[in-house]
Coordinates of C-alpha atoms and ligand atoms in Angstrom, one line a residue:
M1 CA 1.8 11.8 15.5
L2 CA 0.6 13.6 12.4
E3 CA -0.7 17.1 12.1
I4 CA -1.6 18.5 8.8
K5 CA -2.5 22.2 8.7
N6 CA -4.0 24.1 5.8
L7 CA -2.1 21.9 3.3
H8 CA -2.2 22.9 -0.3
A9 CA -0.4 20.7 -2.9
R10 CA -0.4 20.7 -6.7
V11 CA 0.8 18.5 -9.5
A12 CA 4.4 19.7 -10.1
E13 CA 4.2 19.4 -13.9
T14 CA 0.9 21.2 -14.5
G15 CA 0.4 23.3 -11.4
V16 CA -3.1 21.9 -10.9
E17 CA -4.0 22.1 -7.3
I18 CA -5.3 18.9 -5.8
I19 CA -5.0 19.3 -2.0
R20 CA -6.8 22.6 -1.2
G21 CA -6.5 23.6 2.5
L22 CA -6.6 20.2 4.1
N23 CA -6.5 19.9 7.9
L24 CA -6.1 16.5 9.6
T25 CA -4.8 15.3 12.9
V26 CA -3.9 11.7 13.7
K27 CA -3.0 10.9 17.3
D28 CA -0.5 8.4 18.6
G29 CA -1.9 5.0 18.5
E30 CA -4.9 6.0 16.5
V31 CA -6.4 4.2 13.5
A32 CA -7.9 6.8 11.2
A33 CA -10.0 5.9 8.2
I34 CA -10.1 8.3 5.2
M35 CA -13.0 8.0 2.9
G36 CA -14.2 10.1 0.0
P37 CA -15.4 9.9 -3.6
N38 CA -13.1 9.0 -6.5
G39 CA -10.8 11.8 -7.4
S40 CA -11.1 13.6 -4.0
G41 CA -7.4 13.5 -3.4
K42 CA -6.9 10.6 -1.1
S43 CA -4.0 9.0 -3.0
T44 CA -2.5 12.4 -3.7
L45 CA -2.5 13.0 0.1
S46 CA -0.6 9.7 0.6
Y47 CA 1.9 10.6 -2.0
V48 CA 2.5 14.0 -0.5
L49 CA 3.1 12.4 2.9
A50 CA 5.5 10.0 1.3
G51 CA 7.3 12.9 -0.4
R52 CA 6.8 12.0 -4.0
E53 CA 8.4 14.6 -6.2
D54 CA 5.5 14.8 -8.7
Y55 CA 3.6 16.9 -6.2
E56 CA 4.5 20.3 -4.7
V57 CA 3.4 21.7 -1.4
T58 CA 2.6 25.4 -1.9
E59 CA 1.2 26.2 1.5
G60 CA 0.6 24.7 4.9
E61 CA 2.4 22.3 7.2
I62 CA 2.9 18.6 7.7
L63 CA 4.1 17.9 11.2
Y64 CA 5.3 14.4 12.1
N65 CA 5.9 14.1 15.9
G66 CA 6.0 17.9 16.0
Q67 CA 8.6 18.3 13.2
S68 CA 8.0 19.5 9.7
I69 CA 8.7 16.8 7.1
L70 CA 8.4 19.1 4.0
E71 CA 12.1 19.4 3.6
M72 CA 12.7 15.7 3.9
D73 CA 13.2 13.5 0.8
P74 CA 11.2 10.2 0.5
A75 CA 14.1 8.1 1.8
E76 CA 14.5 10.3 4.9
R77 CA 10.8 10.1 5.5
A78 CA 10.8 6.3 5.2
A79 CA 13.9 6.1 7.6
S80 CA 12.0 8.2 10.1
G81 CA 9.2 5.6 10.1
I82 CA 6.7 6.7 7.6
F83 CA 5.4 3.9 5.4
L84 CA 3.0 4.0 2.5
A85 CA 1.2 0.9 1.1
F86 CA 0.3 1.9 -2.4
Q87 CA -3.1 1.7 -4.1
Y88 CA -1.2 0.4 -7.1
P89 CA 2.0 -1.3 -5.9
M90 CA 5.0 -0.9 -8.2
E91 CA 6.5 -3.9 -10.0
I92 CA 10.3 -4.1 -9.5
P93 CA 11.6 -6.4 -12.2
G94 CA 14.9 -8.1 -11.5
V95 CA 14.8 -7.7 -7.7
A96 CA 13.6 -10.8 -5.9
T97 CA 11.1 -10.1 -3.1
M98 CA 13.4 -11.5 -0.5
E99 CA 16.3 -9.4 -1.7
F100 CA 14.1 -6.3 -1.7
L101 CA 13.0 -7.0 1.9
K102 CA 16.6 -7.6 3.0
V103 CA 17.7 -4.2 1.7
A104 CA 14.6 -2.4 3.0
M105 CA 14.8 -4.0 6.5
N106 CA 18.5 -3.4 6.9
A107 CA 18.2 0.2 5.7
Q108 CA 15.5 0.8 8.3
R109 CA 17.7 -0.9 11.0
K110 CA 20.6 1.3 10.0
A111 CA 18.4 4.4 10.3
R112 CA 17.5 3.3 13.9
G113 CA 21.2 2.7 14.7
E114 CA 20.9 -1.1 14.7
D115 CA 23.2 -3.7 13.1
P116 CA 22.1 -5.5 9.9
L117 CA 20.3 -8.9 10.4
S118 CA 22.2 -12.1 9.7
I119 CA 20.8 -13.9 6.7
P120 CA 19.3 -16.8 8.7
E121 CA 17.6 -14.4 11.1
L122 CA 16.3 -12.3 8.2
M123 CA 15.0 -15.4 6.4
K124 CA 13.3 -16.6 9.7
R125 CA 11.6 -13.2 10.2
V126 CA 10.4 -12.9 6.6
K127 CA 9.1 -16.5 6.5
H128 CA 7.3 -16.1 9.7
A129 CA 5.6 -12.9 8.6
A130 CA 4.8 -14.3 5.2
G131 CA 3.3 -17.4 6.9
E132 CA 1.1 -15.2 9.0
L133 CA -0.2 -13.6 5.9
S134 CA -0.8 -17.0 4.3
M135 CA 1.6 -16.1 1.5
D136 CA 3.2 -18.8 -0.6
L137 CA 6.9 -18.8 0.2
A138 CA 7.8 -19.4 -3.4
M139 CA 6.7 -15.8 -4.1
L140 CA 9.6 -14.6 -2.1
K141 CA 11.9 -15.7 -4.9
R142 CA 10.0 -13.9 -7.6
P143 CA 10.7 -10.3 -8.5
L144 CA 8.7 -8.0 -6.3
N145 CA 5.1 -7.6 -7.5
V146 CA 5.9 -8.8 -11.1
G147 CA 3.1 -10.9 -12.2
F148 CA 1.6 -10.9 -8.7
S149 CA -2.2 -10.9 -8.7
G150 CA -3.9 -7.9 -7.3
G151 CA -4.5 -9.5 -3.9
E152 CA -0.9 -10.9 -3.8
K153 CA 0.4 -7.4 -4.3
K154 CA -1.6 -6.1 -1.4
R155 CA -0.4 -8.9 0.8
A156 CA 3.2 -8.1 -0.3
E157 CA 2.6 -4.5 0.9
I158 CA 1.4 -5.7 4.3
L159 CA 4.3 -8.0 4.5
Q160 CA 6.7 -5.1 4.0
M161 CA 4.8 -3.1 6.6
K162 CA 5.0 -5.9 9.2
L163 CA 8.7 -6.3 8.7
L164 CA 9.7 -2.6 8.6
E165 CA 7.7 -1.8 11.8
P166 CA 6.9 1.8 10.8
K167 CA 5.5 4.4 13.1
L168 CA 3.1 6.0 10.7
C169 CA 1.4 3.6 8.2
V170 CA -0.7 4.8 5.4
L171 CA -2.7 2.1 3.6
D172 CA -4.2 3.2 0.3
E173 CA -7.1 1.0 -0.6
T174 CA -5.4 -2.1 0.7
D175 CA -8.8 -3.9 0.6
S176 CA -9.4 -3.4 -3.1
G177 CA -9.0 -6.6 -5.0
L178 CA -8.8 -8.8 -2.0
D179 CA -11.1 -11.9 -1.6
I180 CA -12.9 -12.3 1.6
D181 CA -10.3 -14.6 3.2
A182 CA -7.5 -12.3 2.2
L183 CA -9.3 -9.3 3.5
K184 CA -9.5 -10.9 7.0
I185 CA -5.8 -12.0 6.8
V186 CA -4.7 -8.5 5.8
A187 CA -6.9 -6.9 8.4
D188 CA -5.5 -9.2 11.1
G189 CA -2.0 -8.2 9.9
V190 CA -2.9 -4.5 10.4
N191 CA -4.6 -5.2 13.7
Q192 CA -1.5 -6.9 15.0
L193 CA 0.4 -3.7 14.3
R194 CA -1.9 -1.6 16.4
S195 CA 0.1 -0.1 19.2
P196 CA 0.1 3.1 21.4
D197 CA 3.2 4.4 19.6
R198 CA 2.1 3.6 16.0
S199 CA -0.6 5.3 14.0
I200 CA -2.4 3.8 11.0
V201 CA -4.2 5.7 8.3
V202 CA -6.5 3.5 6.2
I203 CA -7.9 4.9 3.0
T204 CA -10.9 2.9 1.9
H205 CA -14.2 3.1 0.0
Y206 CA -16.0 0.5 2.0
Q207 CA -17.4 0.1 5.4
R208 CA -16.7 -3.6 5.1
L209 CA -12.9 -3.2 5.8
L210 CA -13.8 -1.1 8.8
D211 CA -15.7 -4.0 10.3
Y212 CA -12.3 -5.8 10.5
I213 CA -10.1 -2.8 11.2
V214 CA -12.2 -0.7 13.5
P215 CA -11.2 2.9 13.2
D216 CA -10.9 5.4 16.1
A217 CA -11.8 8.2 13.7
V218 CA -13.3 8.6 10.2
H219 CA -12.5 11.6 7.9
V220 CA -14.3 12.4 4.7
L221 CA -12.1 14.0 2.0
Y222 CA -13.7 15.9 -0.8
K223 CA -12.1 18.2 -3.4
G224 CA -8.8 18.2 -1.4
Q225 CA -10.3 19.0 2.0
V226 CA -11.5 17.1 5.0
I227 CA -15.1 18.1 5.0
K228 CA -16.3 16.0 7.9
S229 CA -14.8 14.0 10.7
G230 CA -16.4 11.6 13.1
D231 CA -16.2 8.2 14.8
K232 CA -16.8 4.9 13.1
S233 CA -20.6 5.6 12.9
L234 CA -19.7 8.1 10.1
A235 CA -18.6 5.2 7.9
Y236 CA -22.0 3.5 8.4
E237 CA -23.8 6.7 7.6
L238 CA -21.8 7.0 4.4
E239 CA -22.5 3.4 3.5
E240 CA -26.2 4.0 4.0
N241 CA -26.6 7.4 2.4
G242 CA -23.6 8.1 0.2
Y243 CA -21.7 11.3 0.1
A244 CA -24.4 13.7 -1.2
G245 CA -25.7 14.9 2.2
I246 CA -22.3 15.5 3.7
I247 CA -21.1 17.4 0.6
E248 CA -24.2 19.6 0.7
E249 CA -23.8 20.2 4.4
A250 CA -20.2 21.3 3.9
A251 CA -21.0 23.6 0.9
Ligands
LIG1 N1 -0.1 13.8 -11.8 C1 -1.4 14.2 -12.0 N2 -1.7 14.9 -13.1 C2 -3.0 15.3 -13.2 N3 -4.0 15.1 -12.4 C3 -3.7 14.4 -11.3 C4 -2.4 13.9 -11.0 N4 -2.4 13.3 -9.8 C5 -3.7 13.4 -9.4 N5 -4.5 14.1 -10.3 C6 -5.9 14.3 -10.1 O1 -6.2 14.7 -8.8 C7 -7.4 14.2 -8.4 C8 -7.3 13.4 -7.2 O2 -6.6 12.1 -7.5 P1 -6.4 11.0 -6.4 O3 -5.8 9.8 -7.1 O4 -5.7 11.6 -5.2 O5 -7.9 10.6 -6.0 P2 -8.4 9.5 -5.0 O6 -9.2 10.2 -3.9 O7 -7.3 8.7 -4.5 O8 -9.4 8.7 -5.9 P3 -9.8 7.1 -5.9 O9 -10.8 6.9 -4.9 O10 -10.3 6.9 -7.3 O11 -8.5 6.3 -5.7 C9 -8.0 13.4 -9.6 O12 -8.9 14.2 -10.3 C10 -6.7 13.1 -10.4 O13 -7.0 13.0 -11.8
LIG2 MG1 -6.8 6.7 -4.7

């Protein structure tokens, strides 16, 4: 699904290198967790995958189903099935959540060569998915993310993910700011999306989330590189001992 080889990426404006020779493979159907200290480059990696123009790839490869995505713009990447749930979801004033979902879903359908959904069918799907996430339907009328609480924003991200049915999902700290019940609801939402032809990358600081979304692989990012990979036991080891030992080992 995803193969990243010797990736180097820097901040376009300043030239500061953040991703420094990163290698990562995520197989079809796999749920991979990415952990790592603050500032290690986790969010930057997700932005580079999504194609954000503030970052420049200077070396290396990102292969998505065997094809390089480096020349694709963010819209083309989204159309090809790459979805990023942001650590800090953007507020979109003036665009009702329902309207946003309609445009996004129909754009995705168009990219797959499917007809747009009728309004009743669209409303039905959105309401059903929102209900599964225990979201208040009144929120669908409000501008996307504007005035949403932290947890509501995270649920809105998962709602988009459920409805857009992406192939490669990247969730950046979707657990932060969620109460215990919401954490379970969001994790259930992610687990429902697990499928042999979909891969999910979960960026998180806490083992707790991984009790609900059990990963097939865990990767530790440090200073823009993957310094250790393992199975879910690696997350327990980190929870117990912190990063110091692993960083020392890699040095
Ligand atoms: N546009 C930018 N300009 C300057 N520095 C940047 C920029 N974007 C990222 N950085 C720096 O790159 C480093 C990695 O940031 P990033 O947000 O990817 O970390 P992270 O691993 O997601 O951290 P956290 O766990 O706190 O979310 C940080 O030191 C950050 O300050
Ligand atoms: Mg981050």
